[in-house]
Coordinates of C-alpha atoms in Angstrom, one line a residue:
X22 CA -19.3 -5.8 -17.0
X23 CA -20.7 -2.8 -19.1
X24 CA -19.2 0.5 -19.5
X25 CA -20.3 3.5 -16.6
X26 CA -20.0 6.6 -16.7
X27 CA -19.1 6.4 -12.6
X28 CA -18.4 3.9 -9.7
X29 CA -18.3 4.6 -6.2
X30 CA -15.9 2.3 -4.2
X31 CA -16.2 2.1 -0.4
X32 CA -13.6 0.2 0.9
X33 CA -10.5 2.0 4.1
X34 CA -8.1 -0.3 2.1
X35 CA -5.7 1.2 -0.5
X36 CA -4.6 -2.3 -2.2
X37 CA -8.1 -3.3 -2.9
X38 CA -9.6 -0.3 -4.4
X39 CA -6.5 -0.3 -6.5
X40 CA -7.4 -4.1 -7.6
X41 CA -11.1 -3.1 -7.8
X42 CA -10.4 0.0 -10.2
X43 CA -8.2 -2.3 -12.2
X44 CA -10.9 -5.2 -12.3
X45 CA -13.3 -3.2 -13.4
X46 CA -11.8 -1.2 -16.2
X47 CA -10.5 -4.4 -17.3
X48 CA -13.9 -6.0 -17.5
X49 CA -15.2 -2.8 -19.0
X50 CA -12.5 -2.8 -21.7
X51 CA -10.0 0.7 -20.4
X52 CA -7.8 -1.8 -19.1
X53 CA -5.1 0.6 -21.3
X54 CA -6.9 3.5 -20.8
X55 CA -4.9 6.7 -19.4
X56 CA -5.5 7.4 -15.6
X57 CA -5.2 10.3 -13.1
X58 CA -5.4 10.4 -9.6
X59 CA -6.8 13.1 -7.7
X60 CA -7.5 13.1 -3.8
X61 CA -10.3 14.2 -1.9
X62 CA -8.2 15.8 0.9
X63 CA -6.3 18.7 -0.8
X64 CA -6.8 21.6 0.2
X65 CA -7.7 21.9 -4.0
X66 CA -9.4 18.6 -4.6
X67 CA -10.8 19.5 -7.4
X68 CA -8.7 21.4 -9.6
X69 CA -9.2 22.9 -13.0
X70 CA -7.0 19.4 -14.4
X71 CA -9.8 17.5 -12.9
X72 CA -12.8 19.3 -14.5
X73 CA -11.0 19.1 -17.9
X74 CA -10.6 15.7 -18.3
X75 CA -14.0 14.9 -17.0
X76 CA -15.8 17.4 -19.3
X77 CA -13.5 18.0 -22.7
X78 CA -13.4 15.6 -25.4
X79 CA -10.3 15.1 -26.6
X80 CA -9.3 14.7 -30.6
X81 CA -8.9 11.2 -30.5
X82 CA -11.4 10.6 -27.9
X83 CA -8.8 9.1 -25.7
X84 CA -10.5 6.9 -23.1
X85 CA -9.4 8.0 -19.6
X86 CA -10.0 6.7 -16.1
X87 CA -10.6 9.3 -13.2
X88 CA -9.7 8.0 -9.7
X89 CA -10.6 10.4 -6.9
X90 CA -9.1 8.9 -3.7
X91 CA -10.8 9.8 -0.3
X92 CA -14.0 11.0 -1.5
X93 CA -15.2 10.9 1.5
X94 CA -13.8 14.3 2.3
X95 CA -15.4 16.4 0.2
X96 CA -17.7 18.7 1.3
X97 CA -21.4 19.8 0.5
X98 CA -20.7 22.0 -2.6
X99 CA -18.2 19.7 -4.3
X100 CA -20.8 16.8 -4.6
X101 CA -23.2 19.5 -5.5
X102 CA -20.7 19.7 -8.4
X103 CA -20.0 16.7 -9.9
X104 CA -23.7 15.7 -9.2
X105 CA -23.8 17.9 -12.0
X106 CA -21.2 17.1 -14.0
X107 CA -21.8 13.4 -14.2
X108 CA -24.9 13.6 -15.8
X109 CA -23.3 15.5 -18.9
X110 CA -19.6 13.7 -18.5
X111 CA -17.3 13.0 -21.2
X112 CA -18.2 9.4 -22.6
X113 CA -14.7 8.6 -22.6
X114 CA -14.3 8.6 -19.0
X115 CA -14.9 6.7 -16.6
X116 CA -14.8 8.0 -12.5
X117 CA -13.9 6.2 -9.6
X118 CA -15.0 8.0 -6.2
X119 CA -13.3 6.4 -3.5
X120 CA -14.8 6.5 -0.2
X121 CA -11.9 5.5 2.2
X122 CA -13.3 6.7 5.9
X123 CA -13.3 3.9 8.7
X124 CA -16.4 1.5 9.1
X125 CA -18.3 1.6 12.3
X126 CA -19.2 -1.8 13.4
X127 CA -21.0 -2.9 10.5
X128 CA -22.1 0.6 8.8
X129 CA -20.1 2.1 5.8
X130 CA -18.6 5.1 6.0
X131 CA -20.8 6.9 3.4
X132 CA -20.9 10.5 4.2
X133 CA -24.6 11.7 4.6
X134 CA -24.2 15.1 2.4
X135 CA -23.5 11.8 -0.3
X136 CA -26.4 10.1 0.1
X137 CA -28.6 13.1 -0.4
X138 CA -27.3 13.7 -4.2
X139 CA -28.8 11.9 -7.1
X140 CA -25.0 10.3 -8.0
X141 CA -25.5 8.5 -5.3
X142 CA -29.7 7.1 -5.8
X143 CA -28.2 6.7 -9.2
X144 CA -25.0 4.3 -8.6
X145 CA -27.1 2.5 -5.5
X146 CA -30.1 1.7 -8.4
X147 CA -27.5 0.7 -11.0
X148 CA -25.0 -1.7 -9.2
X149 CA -22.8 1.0 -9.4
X150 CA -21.5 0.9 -5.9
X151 CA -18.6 -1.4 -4.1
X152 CA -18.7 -2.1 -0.7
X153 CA -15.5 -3.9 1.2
X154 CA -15.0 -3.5 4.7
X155 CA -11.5 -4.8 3.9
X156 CA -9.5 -8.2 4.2
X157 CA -11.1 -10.5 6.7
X158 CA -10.0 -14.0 7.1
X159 CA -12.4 -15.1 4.2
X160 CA -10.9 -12.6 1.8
X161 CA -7.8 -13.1 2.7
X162 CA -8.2 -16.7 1.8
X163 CA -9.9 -16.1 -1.6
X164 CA -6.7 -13.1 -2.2
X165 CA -4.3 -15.9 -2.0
X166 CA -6.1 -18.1 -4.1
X167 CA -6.2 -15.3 -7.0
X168 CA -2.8 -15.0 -6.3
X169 CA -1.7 -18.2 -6.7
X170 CA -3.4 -18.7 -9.9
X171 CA -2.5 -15.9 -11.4
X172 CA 1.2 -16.8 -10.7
X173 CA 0.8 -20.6 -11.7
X174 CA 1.7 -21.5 -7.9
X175 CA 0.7 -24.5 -5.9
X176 CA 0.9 -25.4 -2.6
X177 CA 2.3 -28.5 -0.7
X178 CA 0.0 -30.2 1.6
X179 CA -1.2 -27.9 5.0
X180 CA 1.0 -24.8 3.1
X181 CA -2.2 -23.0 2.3
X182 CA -3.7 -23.1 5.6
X183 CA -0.9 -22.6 7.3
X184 CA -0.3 -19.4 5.2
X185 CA -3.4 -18.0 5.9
X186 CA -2.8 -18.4 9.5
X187 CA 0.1 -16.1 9.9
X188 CA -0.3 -13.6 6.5
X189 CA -1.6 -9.9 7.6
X190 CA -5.1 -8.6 7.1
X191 CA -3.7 -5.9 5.4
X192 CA -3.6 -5.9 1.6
X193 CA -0.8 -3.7 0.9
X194 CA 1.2 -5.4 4.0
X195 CA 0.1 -8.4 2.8
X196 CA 1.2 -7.9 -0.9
X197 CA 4.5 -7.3 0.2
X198 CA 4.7 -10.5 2.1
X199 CA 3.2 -12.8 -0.9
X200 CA 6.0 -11.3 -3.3
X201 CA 8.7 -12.8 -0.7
X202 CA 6.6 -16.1 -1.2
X203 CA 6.6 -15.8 -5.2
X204 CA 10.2 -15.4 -5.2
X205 CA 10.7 -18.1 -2.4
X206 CA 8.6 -20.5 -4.7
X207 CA 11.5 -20.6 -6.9
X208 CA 11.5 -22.8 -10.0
X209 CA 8.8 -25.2 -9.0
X210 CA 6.7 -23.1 -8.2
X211 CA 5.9 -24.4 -5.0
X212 CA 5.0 -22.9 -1.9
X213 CA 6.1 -25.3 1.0
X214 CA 5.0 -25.3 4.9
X215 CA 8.4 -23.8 5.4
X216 CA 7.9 -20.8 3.9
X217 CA 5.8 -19.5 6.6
X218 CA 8.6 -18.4 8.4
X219 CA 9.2 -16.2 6.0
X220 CA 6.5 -14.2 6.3
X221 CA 6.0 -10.9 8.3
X222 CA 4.6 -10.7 12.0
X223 CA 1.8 -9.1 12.2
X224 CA 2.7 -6.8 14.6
X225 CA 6.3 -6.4 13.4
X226 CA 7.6 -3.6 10.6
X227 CA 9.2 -5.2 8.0
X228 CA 12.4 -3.0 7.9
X229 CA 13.8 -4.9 5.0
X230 CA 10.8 -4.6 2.5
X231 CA 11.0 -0.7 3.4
X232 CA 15.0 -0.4 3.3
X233 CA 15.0 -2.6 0.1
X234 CA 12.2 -0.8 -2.0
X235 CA 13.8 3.0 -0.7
X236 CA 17.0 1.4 -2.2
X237 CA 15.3 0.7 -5.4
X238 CA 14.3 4.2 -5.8
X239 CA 10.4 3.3 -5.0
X240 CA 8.1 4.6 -2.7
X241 CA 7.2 1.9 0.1
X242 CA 4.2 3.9 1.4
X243 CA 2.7 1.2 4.0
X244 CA 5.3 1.8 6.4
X245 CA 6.1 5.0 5.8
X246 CA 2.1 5.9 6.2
X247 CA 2.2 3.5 9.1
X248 CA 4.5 6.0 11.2
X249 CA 3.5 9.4 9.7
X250 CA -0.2 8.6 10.4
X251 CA -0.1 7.7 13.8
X252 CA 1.4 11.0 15.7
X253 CA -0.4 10.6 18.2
X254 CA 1.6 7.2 19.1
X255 CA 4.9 8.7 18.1
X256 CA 6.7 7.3 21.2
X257 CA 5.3 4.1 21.4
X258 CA 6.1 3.5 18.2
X259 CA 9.4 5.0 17.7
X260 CA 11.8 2.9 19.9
X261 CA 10.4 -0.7 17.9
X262 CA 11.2 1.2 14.8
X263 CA 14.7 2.1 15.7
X264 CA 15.0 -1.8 17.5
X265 CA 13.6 -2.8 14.6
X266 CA 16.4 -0.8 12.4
X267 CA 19.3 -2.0 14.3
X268 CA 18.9 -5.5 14.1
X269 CA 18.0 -5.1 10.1
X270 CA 21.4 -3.2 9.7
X271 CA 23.3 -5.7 11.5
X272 CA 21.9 -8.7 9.6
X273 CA 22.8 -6.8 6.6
X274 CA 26.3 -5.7 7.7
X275 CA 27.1 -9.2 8.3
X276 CA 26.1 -10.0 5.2
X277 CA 27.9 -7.3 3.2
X278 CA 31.3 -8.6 5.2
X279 CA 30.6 -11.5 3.7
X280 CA 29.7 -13.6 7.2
X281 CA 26.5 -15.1 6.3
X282 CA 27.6 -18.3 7.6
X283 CA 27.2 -16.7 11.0
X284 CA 23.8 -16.2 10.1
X285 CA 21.2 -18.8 12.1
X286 CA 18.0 -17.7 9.5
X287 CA 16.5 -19.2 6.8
X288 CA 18.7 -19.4 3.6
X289 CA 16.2 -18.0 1.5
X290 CA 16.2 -15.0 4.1
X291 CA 19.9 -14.4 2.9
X292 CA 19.5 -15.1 -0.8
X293 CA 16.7 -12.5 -0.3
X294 CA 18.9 -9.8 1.3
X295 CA 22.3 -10.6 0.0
X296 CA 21.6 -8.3 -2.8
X297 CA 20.5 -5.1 -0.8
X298 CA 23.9 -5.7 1.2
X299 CA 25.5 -5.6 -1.6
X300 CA 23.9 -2.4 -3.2
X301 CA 24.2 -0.2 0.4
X302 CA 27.6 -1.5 1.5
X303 CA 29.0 -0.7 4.8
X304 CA 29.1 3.1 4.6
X305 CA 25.3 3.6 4.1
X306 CA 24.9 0.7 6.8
X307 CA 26.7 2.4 9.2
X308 CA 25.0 5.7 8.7
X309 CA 21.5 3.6 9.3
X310 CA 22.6 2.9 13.0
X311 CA 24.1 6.8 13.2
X312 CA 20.4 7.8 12.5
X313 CA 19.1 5.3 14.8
X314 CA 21.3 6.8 17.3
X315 CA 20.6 9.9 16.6
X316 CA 17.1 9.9 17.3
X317 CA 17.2 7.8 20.4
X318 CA 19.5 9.9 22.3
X319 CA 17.5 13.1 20.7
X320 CA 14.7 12.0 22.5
X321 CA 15.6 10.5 25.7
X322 CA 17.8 13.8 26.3
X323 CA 14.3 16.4 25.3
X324 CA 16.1 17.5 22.1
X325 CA 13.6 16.3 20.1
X326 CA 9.6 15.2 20.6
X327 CA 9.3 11.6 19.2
X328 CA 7.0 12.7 16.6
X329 CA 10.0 15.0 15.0
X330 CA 12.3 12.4 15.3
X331 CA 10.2 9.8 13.1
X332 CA 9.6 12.7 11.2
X333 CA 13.4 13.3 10.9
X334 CA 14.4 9.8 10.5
X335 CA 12.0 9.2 7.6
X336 CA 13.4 12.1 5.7
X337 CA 17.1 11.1 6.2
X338 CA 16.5 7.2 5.1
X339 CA 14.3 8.1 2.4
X340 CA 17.7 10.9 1.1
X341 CA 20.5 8.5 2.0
X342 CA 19.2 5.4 0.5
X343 CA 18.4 5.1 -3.1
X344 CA 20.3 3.5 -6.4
X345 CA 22.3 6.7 -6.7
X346 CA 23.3 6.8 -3.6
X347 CA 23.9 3.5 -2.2
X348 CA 27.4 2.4 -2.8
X349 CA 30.0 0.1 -1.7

């Protein structure tokens, strides 16, 4: 694919414009090219760092990749902007306007103060633009397939479909649930009709995947993004969450006592968690259910609106748990 001086990638899921801006400056050789994000929704979504790495040419002429995320917010006089701007860009950089909004039965959520600007003729005339309403059952399919041959994996006989069945159409969800898989593969790289017990309910939070990356000092926004952008279902949502919580804690507390033989789950399940046992220990565990506590009875007495108390319990797990501060 040639070199561009812009894309414009409509698509509601993070994951795939991620793999989309990474396909594409791959194919258009910036694979190693320096990147900065910007996002469409700040109250500053344009700021001076943003103009000067679109317009200045640097000594070297370092080749840098622009992503704005939710272009889709910007209003009238920003596109009026970098209508402008693109026509007289740095060479060296290549933009990727995001357009995240939600698609309405089968029309993309391309704002109409877009459509009037010539970036936009422009990219639509040139190939320029990337449509994805997300994962459907077809992409899923095709996702695992990349991702199987990209790891060297194979699959026993009915895995695959089976797989496909219960996995989430949610890339970033999904992507969590395929690295349980990779690791579950073991050796042989084999992904056997057992494994599918490993994976995820749709409908459920995976508490560990969120507990285990906050431990590893990372940021596990699906879940996290999941809660904090859904207010408006705070209570419906809040008691899973802490049910949820509980019976993670106290398969990792029996684990961290060292009575996994107790356990009735997959072995692979423990040889998964054994290690984040191990790195919180029973202090941090037992501050998990406190917080869980906490906010039930914070609620169900009117101390607290469930909305602060996800709020709330978000901000404790995310301070208490981490390399430095799990412990034994």
């Amino acid at each position: 694919m040639a070199r561009q001086g812009y894309s414009l990638l409509v698509c509601p899921d993070p994951v795939l414009l991620r793999r989309r801006v990474e396909a594409q400056a791959a194919a258009g050789g910036m694979a190693s090219a320096e990147r900065k994000v910007f996002w469409g929704d700040e109250p500053d979504p344009l700021p001076g760092a943003f103009w000067e790495a679109l317009t200045l040419k640097s000594l070297f002429s370092t080749p840098k990749i622009l992503v704005l995320r939710r272009a889709n917010a910007l209003k009238a006089e920003a596109w009026d902007r970098l209508d402008k701007a693109l026509r007289a860009a740095n060479p060296d950089v290549w933009v990727f306007l995001c357009l995240e909004g939600a698609w309405e039965r089968n029309k993309a959520p391309v704002p109409a103060v877009l459509t009037k600007r010539g970036l936009w003729k422009h990219a639509e005339s040139s190939g320029w633009v990337w449509q994805s309403r997300g994962l459907d059952e077809k992409g899923l399919r095709l996702f695992v397939r990349d991702w199987a041959a990209e790891r060297s994996l194979t699959f026993e006989p009915g895995a695959q479909e089976a797989l496909c069945r219960a996995l989430p159409l949610d890339a970033a969800a999904l992507s969590l649930e395929l690295d349980k898989l990779d690791l579950a593969a073991g050796d042989a790289r084999l992904v056997r009709k057992e494994h599918v017990e490993l994976v995820q309910g749709e409908e459920e939070m995976d508490l560990f995947a969120l507990l285990d990356a906050l431990a590893k000092g990372a940021s596990p926004t699906q879940i996290w993004k999941r809660v904090l952008d859904n207010r408006a279902e705070s209570e419906g949502m809040l008691f899973p969450l802490l049910g949820a919580l509980a019976r993670e804690v106290r398969l990792l507390w029996m684990l961290a006592s060292g009575e996994e033989d107790d356990l009735k789950v997959h072995p692979y399940v423990k040889q998964l968690k054994a290690p984040l046992a191990r790195r919180l220990g029973r202090p941090a565990l037992t501050r998990l259910l406190d917080l869980a506590l906490e906010a039930e009875v914070g609620v169900k007495t009117g101390g607290r609106k469930p909305e602060q108390a996800l709020e709330l319990l978000v901000a404790e797990l995310t301070g208490i748990l981490g390399p430095a501060k799990a412990r034994r």
